[in-house]
Amino acid sequence: MHALPALLRAGSAPARIARLARACTALVLLTASSALSANTVVQAWEFNQSASTSLAASANAVSGGSSWSGTISGVTQTGGGDLRLGYNSTSATHRFAALGPNSGGLYTTTAVFYNWRIFNGSNTGNTRPIVYLGYRNAASTSSSLVADLALTAVSGGVQLAVRDSASDFIHATLPSQLPGVLTLTFTVDKAVTPNTYTLAYSIANGGSGTFTGTLGATSSGRAITQLSLGVVGNFTGSSNTPHQLDRLQVAYGASAPPPPPPPPPGGIPPPPATRAAKPSDLVTFLTGNNAYSTRPTVGGPGILLMGGGAEVDSAFVNDAYPIANGGDIVVLRITGTSGYQSYLYNDIPALIPAALRATLQPDSVETLIVDTVAKANSAYVAETVTYANLIWIAGGDQSAYLNAWQGTALETALRNAYSRGAVIGGTSAGMAVNGEWIYDPDGVTAATSATAVANPYNSAMLFSSDFLDLPLGFDLINETHFANRDRMGRALAFMARLRQDGVPAITCVALDEGTSFFIPPSRNGVFRRQGTTGAGYILREGPDTQRVRVQPGQTLIYRNVLRTKLTTDGDAFHLDTGASNRTPTLLSVEGAPPANPY
């Protein structure tokens, strides 16, 4: 089974969740300046490239004889190339950089955050520190604090406060998911007694505010000699859920060199002229051009979900191929053959209007049979997937996919392709792994509606997360072969169980065989179907939803869940706002799967 928080284990006690999804590109840029500072410090970490990629010396330099006092404890580099900060139980890990004498008395720090997702779950009254950034009079956390910024996960979002040695001054609650770049500017004035501070924040496409205050006598009496950064990785009640960032840059002093130039779109360099060597045991099927296409994606990224059974031609024609824009297509499987080659290279292009056919004709279609971790870590697989404009995950066994692909170079490559604007999609098990939460009955008999409702904590109720974490798939758990296999009760039990265990929000996208749901960048999803039968269902909690009984060993009582049924090509559902051209109805579970829920 996969490394997961305890809450995902059958029979575990409800657990608290806090997460910063790594698929959102998270960038932190920190600059500190003090008038007449005797030294400048620049330190940068870049984690969204391959492990062998290093920064230019000018972007990763230390000058003036001062730097962080060692590395930040617990920083690890995952297979995804992400930075995990402060992975140190439940406490913050602090590191320090010396600041020189300052005759002017003003100390200013600016922090810029990009695209965070930080949730406290439903634990009202509990707080979870995220980041501390500020000033101390010694390279220690013991009796040294002058003042710092504190970002803390609370039930309503992320609390923004200023701390001194005696008090916390709470000023605002920021959103759990940023709509745009957040800029924080924090100034302490040591030239006046008692010391004063000014805090300003601004969120692109969001709010702003400016606050002032006075520090206490103890903090006012301490000189500023250090800039400190503290990050908490795990929170009380959770396991293996550190914060994850793609890039961190810290600079001190007016003469600090400028930040490095921005990376290429998505942080991905152009494709190499020569492909990586193919492992001798890797089975592949290629139709079209062997060299990588250089055609860009258009209007992506996107996620294309299909419920199993017959593929939905119109979804490829109208939703996926326009974004792929004639680039390379990759099919991922663990078992199977070349069945998708002709379908994607010949059959779908034949359905595209003649005026667009030449433009949208794929440069190539390549099927990769990636059935081991070693193959998933091969340079050939990672490179091929990274530069594909459409990646299609065939049906099969989602647990087998997770066992072979999670935490590998292939998983990183899928994220990289997504960051380039590619479409990631799949059918059946390939649809299941495109959600943030994945039903993962590894080694057990899969739950049915009857068994899931009879006991939502039974031994088959196993879930995985932390695979792909594509932003368009946030908060989703996907169900396939839906009405065909009578999975409504099971889907509702999945939702109730995850919400009961502290997941802050969950939406189930459930599709019958022969149907699709495409999620564009706006998250206003579009339904289509092959033929005249089959439907899609969007299940989510509403203001009247009640989790009356979600307990181990007891039947489920779960009332007033919103069910929106999609039946016609072009039916839409917005995953952020809940807006749809279809009117939802309410479903309830009263100890048994609901009767006639479709």
Coordinates of C-alpha atoms in Angstrom, one line a residue:
M1 CA 0.0 0.0 0.0
H2 CA 1.1 3.5 -0.6
A3 CA 2.5 6.0 1.8
L4 CA -0.5 7.9 3.0
P5 CA -1.9 9.8 6.0
A6 CA -3.3 7.6 8.7
L7 CA -6.8 8.8 8.0
L8 CA -6.8 6.8 4.7
R9 CA -6.4 3.5 6.5
A10 CA -9.4 1.4 7.2
G11 CA -10.6 1.9 10.8
S12 CA -8.3 4.8 11.6
A13 CA -9.4 7.6 13.8
P14 CA -10.4 10.9 12.2
A15 CA -7.3 12.8 11.3
R16 CA -6.5 16.4 10.6
I17 CA -5.3 17.3 7.1
A18 CA -3.2 20.2 5.9
R19 CA -1.7 20.3 2.5
L20 CA -0.1 22.5 0.0
A21 CA -0.5 20.8 -3.4
R22 CA 2.7 20.5 -5.3
A23 CA 1.1 20.5 -8.7
C24 CA 0.3 24.2 -8.2
T25 CA 3.6 25.9 -9.0
A26 CA 4.6 27.4 -5.6
L27 CA 7.2 30.1 -5.8
V28 CA 8.5 32.0 -2.8
L29 CA 10.7 35.0 -3.3
L30 CA 12.0 36.6 -0.1
T31 CA 14.1 39.8 0.0
A32 CA 15.3 41.6 3.1
S33 CA 16.9 45.0 3.1
S34 CA 18.4 47.2 5.8
A35 CA 20.0 50.6 5.3
L36 CA 23.8 50.4 5.3
S37 CA 23.8 46.7 5.8
A38 CA 27.3 45.3 6.0
N39 CA 26.6 42.2 4.0
T40 CA 24.3 40.8 1.4
V41 CA 23.2 37.2 1.1
V42 CA 21.6 35.5 -1.9
Q43 CA 20.6 31.9 -1.7
A44 CA 18.3 30.1 -4.2
W45 CA 17.0 26.6 -4.5
E46 CA 15.4 25.4 -7.8
F47 CA 13.5 22.1 -7.6
N48 CA 11.3 22.1 -10.6
Q49 CA 14.0 20.9 -12.9
S50 CA 15.7 17.5 -13.0
A51 CA 18.1 16.6 -10.2
S52 CA 21.1 17.2 -12.5
T53 CA 20.0 20.8 -13.3
S54 CA 21.9 23.4 -11.3
L55 CA 21.4 27.2 -11.0
A56 CA 23.8 29.7 -12.5
A57 CA 26.4 30.7 -9.9
S58 CA 25.0 34.3 -9.9
A59 CA 21.6 33.1 -8.8
N60 CA 23.0 30.8 -6.0
A61 CA 25.7 32.9 -4.6
V62 CA 26.6 33.9 -1.1
S63 CA 28.5 37.2 -0.6
G64 CA 29.5 39.4 2.3
G65 CA 30.3 36.4 4.6
S66 CA 26.8 35.7 5.7
S67 CA 24.3 32.9 4.8
W68 CA 21.8 30.6 6.2
S69 CA 23.2 28.9 9.2
G70 CA 23.2 25.5 7.5
T71 CA 20.5 24.0 5.4
I72 CA 16.9 23.9 6.4
S73 CA 16.5 20.7 8.4
G74 CA 14.3 18.2 6.8
V75 CA 14.5 19.6 3.2
T76 CA 14.1 16.6 0.9
Q77 CA 13.9 16.4 -2.9
T78 CA 11.3 14.0 -4.0
G79 CA 11.0 12.2 -7.3
G80 CA 8.8 15.0 -8.5
G81 CA 11.6 17.5 -7.9
D82 CA 9.6 19.3 -5.2
L83 CA 11.0 21.1 -2.2
R84 CA 9.7 19.7 1.1
L85 CA 10.4 22.2 3.9
G86 CA 10.5 21.5 7.6
Y87 CA 9.6 17.9 7.4
N88 CA 10.2 17.6 11.1
S89 CA 7.4 16.1 13.1
T90 CA 5.0 18.9 14.3
S91 CA 7.6 21.6 15.1
A92 CA 9.0 24.4 13.0
T93 CA 12.5 24.2 11.6
H94 CA 14.2 27.6 11.8
R95 CA 17.3 28.8 10.0
F96 CA 19.0 32.2 10.1
A97 CA 20.9 34.7 8.1
A98 CA 22.9 37.4 9.8
L99 CA 22.0 41.1 9.0
G100 CA 24.7 43.7 9.4
P101 CA 24.5 46.9 11.5
N102 CA 21.8 49.3 10.5
S103 CA 22.0 53.0 11.4
G104 CA 18.7 53.8 9.7
G105 CA 16.6 51.6 11.9
L106 CA 14.2 50.4 9.2
Y107 CA 14.2 46.7 8.4
T108 CA 11.9 45.5 5.5
T109 CA 11.2 42.1 4.2
T110 CA 9.1 41.2 1.2
A111 CA 7.7 37.8 0.5
V112 CA 5.9 36.7 -2.6
F113 CA 3.9 33.4 -2.8
Y114 CA 2.5 31.9 -5.9
N115 CA -0.5 29.5 -6.0
W116 CA -0.7 28.0 -2.6
R117 CA -3.3 25.5 -1.3
I118 CA -3.3 25.3 2.4
F119 CA -6.2 23.6 4.3
N120 CA -6.9 23.1 8.0
G121 CA -9.8 20.8 7.3
S122 CA -12.8 21.0 9.6
N123 CA -10.9 21.3 12.9
T124 CA -12.5 24.5 14.1
G125 CA -10.5 26.0 16.9
N126 CA -7.2 24.3 15.9
T127 CA -4.4 26.2 14.3
R128 CA -1.4 24.9 12.3
P129 CA 1.6 27.1 11.8
I130 CA 2.9 27.2 8.2
V131 CA 5.7 29.8 7.8
Y132 CA 7.4 32.2 10.1
L133 CA 9.5 35.0 8.6
G134 CA 11.0 37.8 10.6
Y135 CA 13.7 39.3 12.8
R136 CA 15.7 38.0 15.8
N137 CA 18.6 39.2 18.0
A138 CA 20.4 35.8 17.8
A139 CA 20.6 32.8 15.6
S140 CA 18.3 30.9 18.0
T141 CA 14.6 30.5 18.7
S142 CA 15.2 30.8 22.4
S143 CA 14.4 34.3 23.8
S144 CA 15.4 36.0 20.6
L145 CA 12.3 37.1 18.7
V146 CA 11.9 40.7 17.8
A147 CA 9.0 40.3 15.4
D148 CA 8.0 38.1 12.6
L149 CA 5.2 37.3 10.2
A150 CA 3.2 34.1 11.0
L151 CA 1.1 32.3 8.4
T152 CA -1.2 29.8 10.1
A153 CA -3.8 27.3 8.8
V154 CA -7.1 27.8 10.5
S155 CA -10.6 26.5 9.7
G156 CA -11.4 29.6 7.6
G157 CA -8.2 29.9 5.5
V158 CA -4.7 31.1 6.3
Q159 CA -4.3 33.5 9.2
L160 CA -1.9 36.4 8.7
A161 CA -0.4 37.7 12.0
V162 CA 2.6 39.6 13.4
R163 CA 4.2 38.1 16.5
D164 CA 6.5 39.8 19.0
S165 CA 8.1 38.2 22.1
A166 CA 4.8 38.5 24.1
S167 CA 1.8 38.7 21.7
D168 CA 0.2 37.7 18.4
F169 CA -1.4 40.5 16.4
I170 CA -3.9 38.9 14.0
H171 CA -4.6 41.1 11.0
A172 CA -6.3 39.1 8.2
T173 CA -7.4 35.7 7.0
L174 CA -6.2 34.9 3.5
P175 CA -7.9 32.3 1.2
S176 CA -6.9 28.7 1.4
Q177 CA -6.3 28.8 -2.4
L178 CA -4.9 31.9 -3.8
P179 CA -6.6 33.5 -6.9
G180 CA -3.3 35.2 -7.8
V181 CA 0.1 36.1 -6.5
L182 CA 0.4 37.1 -2.9
T183 CA 2.8 39.9 -1.9
L184 CA 3.6 40.6 1.7
T185 CA 5.8 43.5 2.9
F186 CA 6.8 43.7 6.6
T187 CA 8.8 46.6 8.1
V188 CA 10.0 47.1 11.6
D189 CA 11.2 50.5 12.7
K190 CA 13.9 50.3 15.4
A191 CA 14.5 54.0 15.4
V192 CA 11.5 54.7 17.6
T193 CA 10.6 53.5 21.0
P194 CA 8.5 51.5 21.4
N195 CA 9.3 49.9 18.0
T196 CA 6.5 50.0 15.4
Y197 CA 5.7 47.7 12.5
T198 CA 3.9 48.0 9.2
L199 CA 2.4 45.0 7.4
A200 CA 0.9 45.2 3.9
Y201 CA -0.5 42.4 1.7
S202 CA -1.8 42.3 -1.8
I203 CA -3.3 39.4 -3.8
A204 CA -3.6 39.7 -7.5
N205 CA -7.2 39.2 -8.5
G206 CA -8.0 39.4 -4.7
G207 CA -7.8 41.7 -1.7
S208 CA -5.3 43.9 -0.1
G209 CA -4.7 45.6 3.2
T210 CA -2.2 47.6 5.3
F211 CA -1.8 47.3 9.1
T212 CA 0.4 49.1 11.7
G213 CA 1.1 48.3 15.3
T214 CA 3.5 48.7 18.2
L215 CA 5.9 46.0 19.6
G216 CA 6.1 45.3 23.3
A217 CA 8.9 46.4 25.6
T218 CA 10.9 43.2 25.4
S219 CA 11.0 43.1 21.6
S220 CA 11.6 46.8 21.4
G221 CA 14.7 46.4 23.6
R222 CA 16.2 43.7 21.4
A223 CA 18.5 44.6 18.5
I224 CA 17.9 42.9 15.1
T225 CA 20.9 40.8 14.0
Q226 CA 19.2 37.9 12.2
L227 CA 16.6 37.2 9.6
S228 CA 14.9 33.9 10.4
L229 CA 12.8 31.6 8.3
G230 CA 10.8 28.8 10.0
V231 CA 8.7 26.3 8.1
V232 CA 6.5 23.5 9.6
G233 CA 6.3 20.3 7.6
N234 CA 3.8 18.0 9.4
F235 CA 0.9 19.0 11.6
T236 CA -0.6 17.4 14.6
G237 CA -2.7 14.5 13.6
S238 CA -1.3 14.1 10.1
S239 CA 1.4 12.1 8.6
N240 CA 3.6 12.5 5.5
T241 CA 2.0 15.8 4.4
P242 CA 4.8 18.3 4.3
H243 CA 4.5 21.6 2.4
Q244 CA 5.9 21.4 -1.0
L245 CA 7.4 24.2 -3.1
D246 CA 9.0 24.2 -6.6
R247 CA 11.3 27.1 -6.0
L248 CA 12.6 29.2 -3.2
Q249 CA 14.9 32.3 -3.5
V250 CA 16.2 34.3 -0.6
A251 CA 18.1 37.6 -1.0
Y252 CA 19.3 40.1 1.6
G253 CA 20.8 43.6 1.0
A254 CA 20.4 46.3 -1.5
S255 CA 23.3 45.0 -3.7
A256 CA 21.9 41.5 -4.1
P257 CA 22.0 40.3 -7.7
P258 CA 18.6 40.1 -9.5
P259 CA 16.7 36.9 -9.5
P260 CA 17.5 34.4 -12.3
P261 CA 15.5 34.8 -15.5
P262 CA 12.2 32.9 -15.5
P263 CA 12.3 29.4 -16.7
P264 CA 10.6 28.4 -20.0
P265 CA 6.8 27.9 -19.8
G266 CA 6.1 25.3 -17.3
G267 CA 9.8 25.3 -16.3
I268 CA 10.5 22.7 -19.1
P269 CA 13.4 23.2 -21.6
P270 CA 12.8 22.5 -25.3
P271 CA 12.8 18.9 -26.4
P272 CA 16.2 17.4 -27.2
A273 CA 17.1 16.7 -30.8
T274 CA 18.0 13.1 -30.0
R275 CA 15.7 10.9 -27.9
A276 CA 16.9 9.1 -24.8
A277 CA 17.9 5.5 -25.2
K278 CA 15.0 3.0 -24.9
P279 CA 15.4 0.3 -22.3
S280 CA 15.7 -3.1 -23.9
D281 CA 12.7 -4.5 -21.9
L282 CA 10.3 -1.6 -22.6
V283 CA 7.6 -2.5 -25.0
T284 CA 6.5 0.4 -27.2
F285 CA 4.4 1.0 -30.3
L286 CA 5.0 4.0 -32.5
T287 CA 3.0 5.5 -35.3
G288 CA 4.2 8.6 -37.0
N289 CA 7.3 10.7 -36.5
N290 CA 10.0 9.4 -34.1
A291 CA 11.5 12.8 -33.4
Y292 CA 9.8 15.0 -30.8
S293 CA 7.3 17.5 -32.2
T294 CA 7.9 21.2 -31.3
R295 CA 4.3 22.2 -31.8
P296 CA 3.0 24.0 -28.7
T297 CA -0.2 23.2 -26.9
V298 CA -3.0 25.7 -27.4
G299 CA -5.4 26.7 -24.6
G300 CA -4.4 24.0 -22.1
P301 CA -4.0 22.3 -19.8
G302 CA -7.0 20.0 -19.5
I303 CA -8.1 16.8 -18.0
L304 CA -10.3 14.4 -20.1
L305 CA -12.2 11.7 -18.1
M306 CA -14.1 8.7 -19.6
G307 CA -16.1 6.2 -17.7
G308 CA -15.0 3.1 -19.5
G309 CA -16.5 1.1 -22.3
A310 CA -16.6 2.8 -25.7
E311 CA -14.4 5.9 -26.1
V312 CA -16.2 9.2 -26.8
D313 CA -15.0 10.3 -30.2
S314 CA -16.4 13.8 -29.9
A315 CA -14.5 14.5 -26.7
F316 CA -11.2 13.8 -28.5
V317 CA -12.3 15.8 -31.6
N318 CA -13.7 18.8 -29.7
D319 CA -11.9 18.9 -26.4
A320 CA -8.5 17.2 -26.5
Y321 CA -7.1 17.5 -30.1
P322 CA -7.5 21.3 -30.3
I323 CA -5.3 21.6 -27.3
A324 CA -2.8 19.0 -28.4
N325 CA -2.5 21.0 -31.7
G326 CA -0.9 18.3 -33.8
G327 CA 1.8 17.5 -31.2
D328 CA 2.8 14.0 -29.9
I329 CA 0.3 11.7 -28.2
V330 CA 1.4 9.1 -25.7
V331 CA -0.7 6.2 -24.4
L332 CA 0.2 4.7 -21.1
R333 CA -0.6 1.1 -20.1
I334 CA 0.6 -1.6 -17.8
T335 CA -0.8 -4.4 -19.9
G336 CA -2.3 -4.5 -23.4
T337 CA -1.2 -3.9 -27.0
S338 CA -1.3 -1.3 -29.7
G339 CA -5.1 -0.9 -29.8
Y340 CA -5.1 2.9 -29.5
Q341 CA -2.5 3.5 -32.3
S342 CA -4.8 3.5 -35.3
Y343 CA -7.7 5.0 -33.4
L344 CA -5.8 8.1 -32.2
Y345 CA -3.6 8.5 -35.3
N346 CA -6.2 7.7 -38.1
D347 CA -9.8 7.4 -36.8
I348 CA -10.1 10.5 -34.7
P349 CA -8.3 12.8 -37.3
A350 CA -10.8 11.5 -39.9
L351 CA -13.6 13.0 -37.8
I352 CA -12.0 16.4 -37.5
P353 CA -13.4 19.0 -40.0
A354 CA -11.4 19.1 -43.1
A355 CA -10.2 22.7 -42.6
L356 CA -8.5 21.7 -39.3
R357 CA -7.5 18.2 -40.1
A358 CA -3.9 18.9 -41.2
T359 CA -3.3 21.2 -38.2
L360 CA -4.7 18.8 -35.6
Q361 CA -3.3 15.6 -37.1
P362 CA -1.0 14.1 -34.4
D363 CA 2.7 14.2 -35.2
S364 CA 2.9 10.7 -33.6
V365 CA 1.1 8.3 -31.3
E366 CA 3.2 6.1 -29.1
T367 CA 2.0 3.5 -26.6
L368 CA 4.3 2.7 -23.7
I369 CA 3.8 -0.5 -21.6
V370 CA 5.2 0.8 -18.3
D371 CA 4.7 -2.1 -15.9
T372 CA 7.6 -1.7 -13.5
V373 CA 9.1 1.1 -11.3
A374 CA 12.3 0.7 -13.2
K375 CA 10.7 1.4 -16.5
A376 CA 8.7 4.3 -15.0
N377 CA 12.0 5.8 -13.9
S378 CA 13.7 5.4 -17.3
A379 CA 14.8 8.5 -19.1
Y380 CA 13.0 7.3 -22.3
V381 CA 9.6 7.1 -20.6
A382 CA 10.1 10.4 -18.7
E383 CA 11.3 12.3 -21.7
T384 CA 8.6 10.9 -24.0
V385 CA 5.8 11.8 -21.6
T386 CA 7.2 15.2 -20.8
Y387 CA 7.1 16.4 -24.4
A388 CA 3.7 14.9 -25.3
N389 CA 0.8 17.2 -25.8
L390 CA -1.8 14.6 -25.0
I391 CA -1.3 11.7 -22.6
W392 CA -4.0 9.0 -22.5
I393 CA -4.0 6.4 -19.6
A394 CA -5.8 3.3 -20.7
G395 CA -8.1 1.2 -18.6
G396 CA -6.8 -1.4 -16.2
D397 CA -6.1 -1.5 -12.5
Q398 CA -5.6 1.8 -10.7
S399 CA -3.7 0.1 -7.8
A400 CA -1.3 -1.4 -10.3
Y401 CA -0.8 2.1 -11.8
L402 CA 0.0 3.5 -8.4
N403 CA 2.3 0.7 -7.4
A404 CA 4.4 1.1 -10.6
W405 CA 4.2 4.9 -11.2
Q406 CA 3.7 6.8 -8.0
G407 CA 6.9 8.6 -6.9
T408 CA 8.7 7.9 -10.2
A409 CA 10.1 10.0 -13.0
L410 CA 6.9 9.1 -15.0
E411 CA 4.8 10.8 -12.4
T412 CA 7.0 13.9 -12.6
A413 CA 6.8 13.8 -16.4
L414 CA 3.0 13.8 -16.3
R415 CA 3.1 16.9 -14.2
N416 CA 5.7 18.5 -16.5
A417 CA 3.5 17.8 -19.5
Y418 CA 0.5 19.3 -17.7
S419 CA 2.6 22.4 -16.9
R420 CA 3.4 22.7 -20.6
G421 CA -0.4 22.8 -21.2
A422 CA -1.0 19.2 -22.2
V423 CA -4.2 17.3 -21.9
I424 CA -4.0 14.4 -19.3
G425 CA -6.8 11.9 -19.5
G426 CA -7.9 8.3 -19.2
T427 CA -10.6 5.9 -19.2
S428 CA -11.8 3.5 -16.4
A429 CA -8.8 3.1 -14.1
G430 CA -7.1 5.8 -16.2
M431 CA -9.9 8.2 -15.2
A432 CA -9.7 7.1 -11.5
V433 CA -6.0 8.2 -11.1
N434 CA -6.8 11.7 -12.5
G435 CA -8.5 12.7 -9.2
E436 CA -6.9 14.1 -6.1
W437 CA -8.3 11.2 -4.2
I438 CA -8.1 7.7 -5.7
Y439 CA -10.0 4.6 -4.6
D440 CA -7.1 2.1 -4.2
P441 CA -8.3 -1.4 -3.3
D442 CA -4.8 -2.9 -3.5
G443 CA -4.8 -6.5 -2.6
V444 CA -8.4 -6.6 -1.4
T445 CA -11.8 -7.2 -3.0
A446 CA -13.2 -3.9 -4.1
A447 CA -16.1 -2.4 -2.2
T448 CA -19.6 -2.4 -3.7
S449 CA -22.4 -0.1 -2.9
A450 CA -23.8 -2.6 -0.5
T451 CA -20.6 -3.2 1.5
A452 CA -19.5 0.5 1.5
V453 CA -22.8 1.7 2.9
A454 CA -23.0 -1.2 5.4
N455 CA -19.7 0.0 6.9
P456 CA -17.9 3.0 5.4
Y457 CA -14.8 2.0 7.4
N458 CA -14.6 -1.6 6.1
S459 CA -11.3 -3.1 5.1
A460 CA -11.9 -2.4 1.4
M461 CA -12.4 1.4 1.9
L462 CA -8.8 2.4 1.0
F463 CA -7.8 5.6 -0.7
S464 CA -4.6 7.1 -2.1
S465 CA -3.6 10.7 -2.7
D466 CA -0.5 12.5 -3.6
F467 CA -0.4 11.1 -7.2
L468 CA -0.3 13.7 -10.0
D469 CA -2.1 16.4 -7.9
L470 CA -3.1 18.3 -11.0
P471 CA -4.8 21.5 -10.0
L472 CA -7.7 20.9 -12.4
G473 CA -8.3 17.7 -10.5
F474 CA -8.2 19.1 -7.0
D475 CA -11.0 17.9 -4.6
L476 CA -12.1 15.2 -7.0
I477 CA -12.6 11.5 -6.6
N478 CA -13.7 9.8 -9.8
E479 CA -16.0 6.9 -10.2
T480 CA -16.3 4.9 -13.5
H481 CA -18.7 2.3 -15.0
F482 CA -21.1 4.1 -12.8
A483 CA -24.7 3.1 -13.3
N484 CA -23.5 0.0 -15.2
R485 CA -22.1 -1.4 -12.0
D486 CA -24.5 0.4 -9.6
R487 CA -21.9 2.5 -7.8
M488 CA -24.0 5.3 -6.5
G489 CA -24.0 4.0 -2.9
R490 CA -20.3 3.4 -3.1
A491 CA -19.6 6.9 -4.3
L492 CA -21.6 8.5 -1.6
A493 CA -19.9 6.3 1.0
F494 CA -16.5 7.4 -0.4
M495 CA -17.5 11.1 0.0
A496 CA -18.9 10.7 3.5
R497 CA -15.8 8.8 4.7
L498 CA -13.3 11.3 3.3
R499 CA -15.2 14.3 4.6
Q500 CA -15.6 12.6 8.0
D501 CA -11.9 12.0 8.2
G502 CA -11.2 15.7 7.6
V503 CA -10.9 16.2 3.9
P504 CA -12.1 19.8 3.5
A505 CA -13.9 19.4 0.2
I506 CA -14.8 16.6 -2.1
T507 CA -16.6 16.3 -5.4
C508 CA -17.3 13.0 -7.1
V509 CA -17.3 12.9 -10.9
A510 CA -19.1 9.7 -11.8
L511 CA -19.4 8.6 -15.4
D512 CA -21.3 5.8 -17.1
E513 CA -19.6 3.8 -19.8
G514 CA -19.4 5.5 -23.1
T515 CA -19.4 9.0 -21.6
S516 CA -16.8 11.7 -20.9
F517 CA -16.3 14.9 -18.9
F518 CA -13.6 17.4 -20.0
I519 CA -12.1 19.8 -17.5
P520 CA -10.6 22.9 -19.2
P521 CA -8.5 25.6 -17.4
S522 CA -11.7 27.4 -16.2
R523 CA -12.8 24.1 -14.5
N524 CA -16.2 24.6 -16.3
G525 CA -16.4 20.9 -17.3
V526 CA -18.2 19.7 -20.4
F527 CA -20.1 16.4 -20.7
R528 CA -20.3 14.2 -23.9
R529 CA -21.4 10.7 -24.7
Q530 CA -20.9 8.1 -27.5
G531 CA -24.3 7.3 -28.7
T532 CA -27.7 7.9 -27.0
T533 CA -27.3 6.3 -23.6
G534 CA -25.2 6.9 -20.5
A535 CA -25.0 9.9 -18.2
G536 CA -22.6 11.7 -16.0
Y537 CA -23.2 12.6 -12.3
I538 CA -21.6 15.3 -10.2
L539 CA -22.0 14.7 -6.5
R540 CA -21.1 17.2 -3.9
E541 CA -22.2 18.4 -0.5
G542 CA -24.4 21.5 -0.2
P543 CA -25.6 23.7 2.7
D544 CA -28.2 21.1 3.7
T545 CA -26.0 18.0 3.6
Q546 CA -25.7 16.1 6.9
R547 CA -23.3 13.4 7.8
V548 CA -25.5 11.9 10.4
R549 CA -23.7 8.6 11.0
V550 CA -20.3 7.9 9.5
Q551 CA -18.7 5.4 12.0
P552 CA -16.7 2.2 11.9
G553 CA -18.9 -0.9 11.9
Q554 CA -22.2 1.0 11.4
T555 CA -24.4 1.6 8.4
L556 CA -24.1 5.0 6.7
I557 CA -26.6 7.8 7.2
Y558 CA -25.7 10.6 4.8
R559 CA -28.4 13.1 3.8
N560 CA -29.1 15.7 1.2
V561 CA -26.1 15.3 -1.1
L562 CA -26.4 17.4 -4.3
R563 CA -26.6 15.2 -7.5
T564 CA -26.4 16.9 -10.9
K565 CA -27.1 14.6 -13.8
L566 CA -25.7 15.3 -17.2
T567 CA -27.2 13.6 -20.2
T568 CA -26.8 15.8 -23.3
D569 CA -23.6 16.6 -25.3
G570 CA -22.5 20.1 -24.1
D571 CA -24.1 19.8 -20.6
A572 CA -21.8 21.7 -18.3
F573 CA -20.8 21.8 -14.6
H574 CA -18.4 24.3 -13.0
L575 CA -16.3 22.5 -10.4
D576 CA -15.5 25.7 -8.5
T577 CA -18.9 27.4 -8.4
G578 CA -21.3 24.5 -8.9
A579 CA -23.1 26.3 -11.7
S580 CA -24.7 24.1 -14.3
N581 CA -27.4 24.1 -17.0
R582 CA -28.9 21.1 -15.1
T583 CA -30.8 21.5 -11.9
P584 CA -29.5 19.3 -9.0
T585 CA -31.6 17.0 -6.9
L586 CA -30.9 15.7 -3.4
L587 CA -29.9 12.1 -2.6
S588 CA -29.7 10.5 0.8
V589 CA -28.4 7.3 2.3
E590 CA -30.4 5.9 5.1
G591 CA -28.4 2.8 6.1
A592 CA -28.8 1.2 2.6
P593 CA -27.9 2.3 -0.9
P594 CA -30.4 4.7 -2.3
A595 CA -33.2 3.2 -4.4
N596 CA -33.4 4.3 -8.1
P597 CA -30.7 7.0 -7.7
Y598 CA -29.9 7.3 -11.4

